[in-house]
mmCIF file of C-alpha atoms in Angstrom:
data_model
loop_
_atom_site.group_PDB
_atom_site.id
_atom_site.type_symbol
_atom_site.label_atom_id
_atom_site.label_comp_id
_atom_site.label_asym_id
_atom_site.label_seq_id
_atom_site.Cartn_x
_atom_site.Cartn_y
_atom_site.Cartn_z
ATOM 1 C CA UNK Q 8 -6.307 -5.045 12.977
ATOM 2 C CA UNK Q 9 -2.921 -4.330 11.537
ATOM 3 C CA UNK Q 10 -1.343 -1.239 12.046
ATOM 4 C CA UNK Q 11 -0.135 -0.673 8.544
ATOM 5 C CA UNK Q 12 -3.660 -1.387 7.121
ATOM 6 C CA UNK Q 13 -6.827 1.133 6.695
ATOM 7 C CA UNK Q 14 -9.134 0.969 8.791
ATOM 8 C CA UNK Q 15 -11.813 0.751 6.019
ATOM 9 C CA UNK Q 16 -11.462 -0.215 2.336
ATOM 10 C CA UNK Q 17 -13.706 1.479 -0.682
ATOM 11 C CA UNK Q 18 -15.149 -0.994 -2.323
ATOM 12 C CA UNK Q 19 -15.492 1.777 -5.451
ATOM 13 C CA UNK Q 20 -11.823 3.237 -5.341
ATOM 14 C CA UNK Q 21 -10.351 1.472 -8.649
ATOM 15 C CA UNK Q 22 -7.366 -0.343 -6.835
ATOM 16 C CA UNK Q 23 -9.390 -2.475 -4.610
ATOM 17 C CA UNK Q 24 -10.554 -5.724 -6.092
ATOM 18 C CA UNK Q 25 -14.167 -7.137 -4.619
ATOM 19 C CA UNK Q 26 -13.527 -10.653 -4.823
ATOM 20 C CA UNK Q 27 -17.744 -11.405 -3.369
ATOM 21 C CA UNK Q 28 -18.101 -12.944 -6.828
ATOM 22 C CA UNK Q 29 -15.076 -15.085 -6.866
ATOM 23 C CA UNK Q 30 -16.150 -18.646 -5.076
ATOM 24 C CA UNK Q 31 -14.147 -19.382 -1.623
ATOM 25 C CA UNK Q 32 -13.177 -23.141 -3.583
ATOM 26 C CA UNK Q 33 -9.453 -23.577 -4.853
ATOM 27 C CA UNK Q 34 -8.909 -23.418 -8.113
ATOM 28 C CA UNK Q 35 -11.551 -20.841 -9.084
ATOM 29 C CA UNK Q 36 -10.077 -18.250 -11.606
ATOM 30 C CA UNK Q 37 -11.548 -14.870 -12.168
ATOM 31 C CA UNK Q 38 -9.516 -12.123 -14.947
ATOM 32 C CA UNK Q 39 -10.044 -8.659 -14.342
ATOM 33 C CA UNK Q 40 -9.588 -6.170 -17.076
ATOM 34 C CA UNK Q 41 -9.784 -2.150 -16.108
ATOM 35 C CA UNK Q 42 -8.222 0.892 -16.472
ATOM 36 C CA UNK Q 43 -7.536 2.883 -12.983
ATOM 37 C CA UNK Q 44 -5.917 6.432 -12.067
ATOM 38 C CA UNK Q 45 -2.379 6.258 -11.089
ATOM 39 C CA UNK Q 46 -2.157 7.315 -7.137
ATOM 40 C CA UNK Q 47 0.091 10.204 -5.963
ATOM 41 C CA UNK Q 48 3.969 9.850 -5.564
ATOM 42 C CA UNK Q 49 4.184 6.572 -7.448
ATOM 43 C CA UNK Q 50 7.930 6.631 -8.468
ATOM 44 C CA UNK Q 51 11.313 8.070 -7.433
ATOM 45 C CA UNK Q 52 12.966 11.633 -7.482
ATOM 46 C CA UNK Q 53 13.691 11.782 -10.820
ATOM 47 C CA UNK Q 54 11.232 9.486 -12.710
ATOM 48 C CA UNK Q 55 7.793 8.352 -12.045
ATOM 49 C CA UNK Q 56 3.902 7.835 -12.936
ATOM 50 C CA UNK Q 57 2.359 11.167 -13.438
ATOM 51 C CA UNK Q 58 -0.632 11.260 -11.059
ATOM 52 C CA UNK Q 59 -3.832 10.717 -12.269
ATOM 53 C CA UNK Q 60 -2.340 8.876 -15.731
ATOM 54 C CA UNK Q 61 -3.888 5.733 -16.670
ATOM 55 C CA UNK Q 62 -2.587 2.423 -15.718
ATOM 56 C CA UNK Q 63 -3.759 -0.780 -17.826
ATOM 57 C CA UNK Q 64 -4.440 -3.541 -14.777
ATOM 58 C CA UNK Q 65 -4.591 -7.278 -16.746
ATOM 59 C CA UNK Q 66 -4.873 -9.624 -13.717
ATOM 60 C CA UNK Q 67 -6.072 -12.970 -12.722
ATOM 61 C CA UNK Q 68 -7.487 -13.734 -9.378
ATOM 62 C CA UNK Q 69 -7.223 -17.682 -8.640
ATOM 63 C CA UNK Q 70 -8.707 -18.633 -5.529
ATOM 64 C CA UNK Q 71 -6.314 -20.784 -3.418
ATOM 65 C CA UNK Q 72 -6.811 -22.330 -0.034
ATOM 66 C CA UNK Q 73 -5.535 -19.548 2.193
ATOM 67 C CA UNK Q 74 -6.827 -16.671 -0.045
ATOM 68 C CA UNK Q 75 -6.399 -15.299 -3.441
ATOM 69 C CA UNK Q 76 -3.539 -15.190 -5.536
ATOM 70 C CA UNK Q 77 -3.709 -11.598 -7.547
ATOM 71 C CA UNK Q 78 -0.885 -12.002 -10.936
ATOM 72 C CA UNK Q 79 -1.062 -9.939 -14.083
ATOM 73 C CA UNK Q 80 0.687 -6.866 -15.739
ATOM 74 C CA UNK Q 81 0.133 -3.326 -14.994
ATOM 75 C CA UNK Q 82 0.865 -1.165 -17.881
ATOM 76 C CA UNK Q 83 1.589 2.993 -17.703
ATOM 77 C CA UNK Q 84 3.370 6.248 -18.469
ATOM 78 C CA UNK Q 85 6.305 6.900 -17.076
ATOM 79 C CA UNK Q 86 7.433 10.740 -17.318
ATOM 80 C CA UNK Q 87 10.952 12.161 -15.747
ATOM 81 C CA UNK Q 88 13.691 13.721 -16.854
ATOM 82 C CA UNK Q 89 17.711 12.456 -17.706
ATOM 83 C CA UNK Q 90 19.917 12.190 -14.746
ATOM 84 C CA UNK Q 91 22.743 13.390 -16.735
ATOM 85 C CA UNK Q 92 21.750 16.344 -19.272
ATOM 86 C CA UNK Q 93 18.420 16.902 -17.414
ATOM 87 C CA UNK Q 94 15.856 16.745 -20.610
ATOM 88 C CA UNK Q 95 12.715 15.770 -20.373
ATOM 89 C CA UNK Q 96 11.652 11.881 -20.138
ATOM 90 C CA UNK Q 97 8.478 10.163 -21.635
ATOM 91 C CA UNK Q 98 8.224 6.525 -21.808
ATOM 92 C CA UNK Q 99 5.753 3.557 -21.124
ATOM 93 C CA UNK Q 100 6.297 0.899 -18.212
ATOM 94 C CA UNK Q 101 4.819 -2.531 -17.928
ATOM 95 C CA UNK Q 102 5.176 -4.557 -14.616
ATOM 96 C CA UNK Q 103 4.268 -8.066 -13.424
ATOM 97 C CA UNK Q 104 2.761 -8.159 -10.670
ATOM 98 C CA UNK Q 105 1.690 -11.395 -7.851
ATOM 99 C CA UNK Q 106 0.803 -11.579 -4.665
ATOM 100 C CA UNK Q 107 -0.911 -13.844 -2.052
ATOM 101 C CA UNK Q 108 -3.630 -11.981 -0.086
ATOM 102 C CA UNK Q 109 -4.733 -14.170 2.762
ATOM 103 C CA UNK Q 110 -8.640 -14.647 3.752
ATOM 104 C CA UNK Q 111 -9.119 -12.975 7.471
ATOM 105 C CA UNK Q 112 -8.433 -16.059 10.046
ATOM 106 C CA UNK Q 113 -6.755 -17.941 8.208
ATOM 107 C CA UNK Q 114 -3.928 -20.077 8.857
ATOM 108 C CA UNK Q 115 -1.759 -18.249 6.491
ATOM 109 C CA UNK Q 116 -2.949 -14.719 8.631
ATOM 110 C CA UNK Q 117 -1.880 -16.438 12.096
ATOM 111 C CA UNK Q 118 1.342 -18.017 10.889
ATOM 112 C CA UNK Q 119 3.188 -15.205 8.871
ATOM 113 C CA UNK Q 120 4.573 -11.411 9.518
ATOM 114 C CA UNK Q 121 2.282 -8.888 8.450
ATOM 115 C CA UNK Q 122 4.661 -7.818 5.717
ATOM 116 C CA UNK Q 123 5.153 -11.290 4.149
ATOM 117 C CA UNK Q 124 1.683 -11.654 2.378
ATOM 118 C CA UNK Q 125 -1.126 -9.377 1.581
ATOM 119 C CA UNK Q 126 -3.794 -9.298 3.659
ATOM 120 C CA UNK Q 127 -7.846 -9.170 2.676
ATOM 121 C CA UNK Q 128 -10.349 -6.961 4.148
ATOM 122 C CA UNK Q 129 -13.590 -9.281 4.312
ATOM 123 C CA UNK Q 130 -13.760 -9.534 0.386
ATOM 124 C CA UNK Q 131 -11.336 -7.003 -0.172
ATOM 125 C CA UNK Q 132 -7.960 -6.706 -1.906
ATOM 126 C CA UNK Q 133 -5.976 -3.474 -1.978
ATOM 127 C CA UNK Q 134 -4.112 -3.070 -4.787
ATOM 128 C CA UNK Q 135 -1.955 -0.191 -4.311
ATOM 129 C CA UNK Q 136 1.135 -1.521 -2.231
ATOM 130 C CA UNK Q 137 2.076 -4.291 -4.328
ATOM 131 C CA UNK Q 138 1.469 -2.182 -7.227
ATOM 132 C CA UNK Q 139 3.331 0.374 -5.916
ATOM 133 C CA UNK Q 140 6.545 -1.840 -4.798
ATOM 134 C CA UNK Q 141 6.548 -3.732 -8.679
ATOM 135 C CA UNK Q 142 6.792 0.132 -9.838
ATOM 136 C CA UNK Q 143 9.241 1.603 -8.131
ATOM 137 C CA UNK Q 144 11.424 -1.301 -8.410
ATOM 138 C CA UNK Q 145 11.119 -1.479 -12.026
ATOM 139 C CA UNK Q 146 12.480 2.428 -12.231
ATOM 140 C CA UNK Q 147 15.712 3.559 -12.851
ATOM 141 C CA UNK Q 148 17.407 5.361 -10.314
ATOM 142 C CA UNK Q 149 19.565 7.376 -12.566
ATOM 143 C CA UNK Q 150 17.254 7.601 -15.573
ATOM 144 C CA UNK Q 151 18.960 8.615 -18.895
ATOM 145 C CA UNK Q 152 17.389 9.948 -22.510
ATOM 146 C CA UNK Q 153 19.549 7.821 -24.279
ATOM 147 C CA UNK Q 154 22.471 5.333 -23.301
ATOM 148 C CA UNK Q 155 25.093 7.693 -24.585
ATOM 149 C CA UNK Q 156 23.982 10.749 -23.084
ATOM 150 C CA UNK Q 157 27.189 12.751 -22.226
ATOM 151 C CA UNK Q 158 25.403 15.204 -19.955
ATOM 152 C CA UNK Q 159 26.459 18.930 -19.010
ATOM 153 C CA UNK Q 160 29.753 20.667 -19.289
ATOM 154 C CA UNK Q 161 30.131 20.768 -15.475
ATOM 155 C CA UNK Q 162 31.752 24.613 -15.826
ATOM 156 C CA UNK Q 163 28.311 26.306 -18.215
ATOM 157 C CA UNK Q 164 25.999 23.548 -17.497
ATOM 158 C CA UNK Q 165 25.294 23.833 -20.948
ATOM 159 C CA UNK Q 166 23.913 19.994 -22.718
ATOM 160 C CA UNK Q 167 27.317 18.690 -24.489
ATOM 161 C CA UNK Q 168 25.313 17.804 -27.374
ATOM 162 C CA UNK Q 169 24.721 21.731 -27.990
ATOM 163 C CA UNK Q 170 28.383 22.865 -27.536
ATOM 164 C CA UNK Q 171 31.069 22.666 -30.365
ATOM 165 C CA UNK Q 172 33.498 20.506 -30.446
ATOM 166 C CA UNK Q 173 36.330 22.828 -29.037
ATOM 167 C CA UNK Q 174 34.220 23.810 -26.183
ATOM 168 C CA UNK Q 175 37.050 24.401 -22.883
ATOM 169 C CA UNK Q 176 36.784 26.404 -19.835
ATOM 170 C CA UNK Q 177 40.614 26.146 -19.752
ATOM 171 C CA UNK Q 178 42.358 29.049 -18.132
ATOM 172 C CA UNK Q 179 45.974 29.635 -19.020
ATOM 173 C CA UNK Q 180 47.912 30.972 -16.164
ATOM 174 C CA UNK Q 181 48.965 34.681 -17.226
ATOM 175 C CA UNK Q 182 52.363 33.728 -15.879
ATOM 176 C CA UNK Q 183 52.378 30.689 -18.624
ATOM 177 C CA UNK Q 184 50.377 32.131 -21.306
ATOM 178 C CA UNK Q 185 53.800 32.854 -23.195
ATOM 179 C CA UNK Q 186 54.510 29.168 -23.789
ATOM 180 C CA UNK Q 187 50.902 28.440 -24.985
ATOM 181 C CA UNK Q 188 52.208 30.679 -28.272
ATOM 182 C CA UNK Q 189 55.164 28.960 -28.836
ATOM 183 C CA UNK Q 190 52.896 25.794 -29.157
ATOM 184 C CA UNK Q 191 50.525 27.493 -31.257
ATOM 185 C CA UNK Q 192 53.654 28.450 -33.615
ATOM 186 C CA UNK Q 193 54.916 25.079 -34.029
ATOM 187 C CA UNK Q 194 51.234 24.254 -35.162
#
């Protein structure tokens, strides 16, 4: 067995698919409709899929000659906070997902890299890595609030939206501050 794969799938855990009832004859389609816990560390530093939330799994399972092919959308929160002025994030993420997962002895199993298709355990597909990879590639890596965000005044790391509009951390050299009045005067 595969180094990268479990030893042992649950069939009850809600990101493995039991594919018993889904004939071994290409061509065979089977949708599955379910709502599943979002696993731990599903996202990047700054943004990500709280754990626990609720993801929305629409799929399709076709059965093809060297396995299944698993496509849908996987819908979910997405919670974070701005790269630039550091507020809070709260959004919603939908992701397409497909993926080949290849019946054990197959031809498919003995002529490709572990990495290049999924692989089934008997009549087992896990979910999680592919679900996992669509994700994290769909996130930002610098997430923003808002296109426009101007971020913090690097001096006060006060928001820039909070300051006034004359907001400076200029210091005048004490040895210059007399010519700062004569441009004041002319003013």
């Amino acid at each position: 067995m595969p180094k990268h794969l479990p030893t042992h799938l649950n069939p009850r855990s809600p990101l493995v698919l039991d594919t018993r009832e889904l004939p071994r004859r290409p061509g065979v389609l089977r949708t599955v409709a379910r709502t599943a816990p979002a696993p731990a560390d599903l996202g990047l530093e700054l943004i990500g899929v709280p754990e626990g939330a609720d993801l929305s799994l629409d799929l399709r399972l076709e059965s093809v000659s060297e396995g299944v092919l698993v496509s849908g959308t996987v819908t979910g929160p997405v919670r974070g906070e701005c790269g630039r002025c550091l507020r809070p994030i709260t959004d919603s993420l939908v992701v397409t997902i497909q993926e080949l997962y290849a019946y054990e002895h197959s031809t498919t199993v003995e002529t490709t890299e572990e990495d290049e298709v999924g692989r089934m355990q008997g009549d087992l597909i896990d979910l999680e890595p592919v679900l996992r990879d669509a994700v994290v590639l769909a996130l930002p890596t610098n997430p923003v609030c808002r296109e426009d965000c101007p971020g913090l005044c690097p001096e006060c790391g006060v928001q820039w939206d909070e300051l006034p509009a004359d907001h400076s951390h200029q210091q005048v050299d004490p040895r210059w501050a007399g010519l700062s009045q004569l441009t004041r005067q002319e003013e």
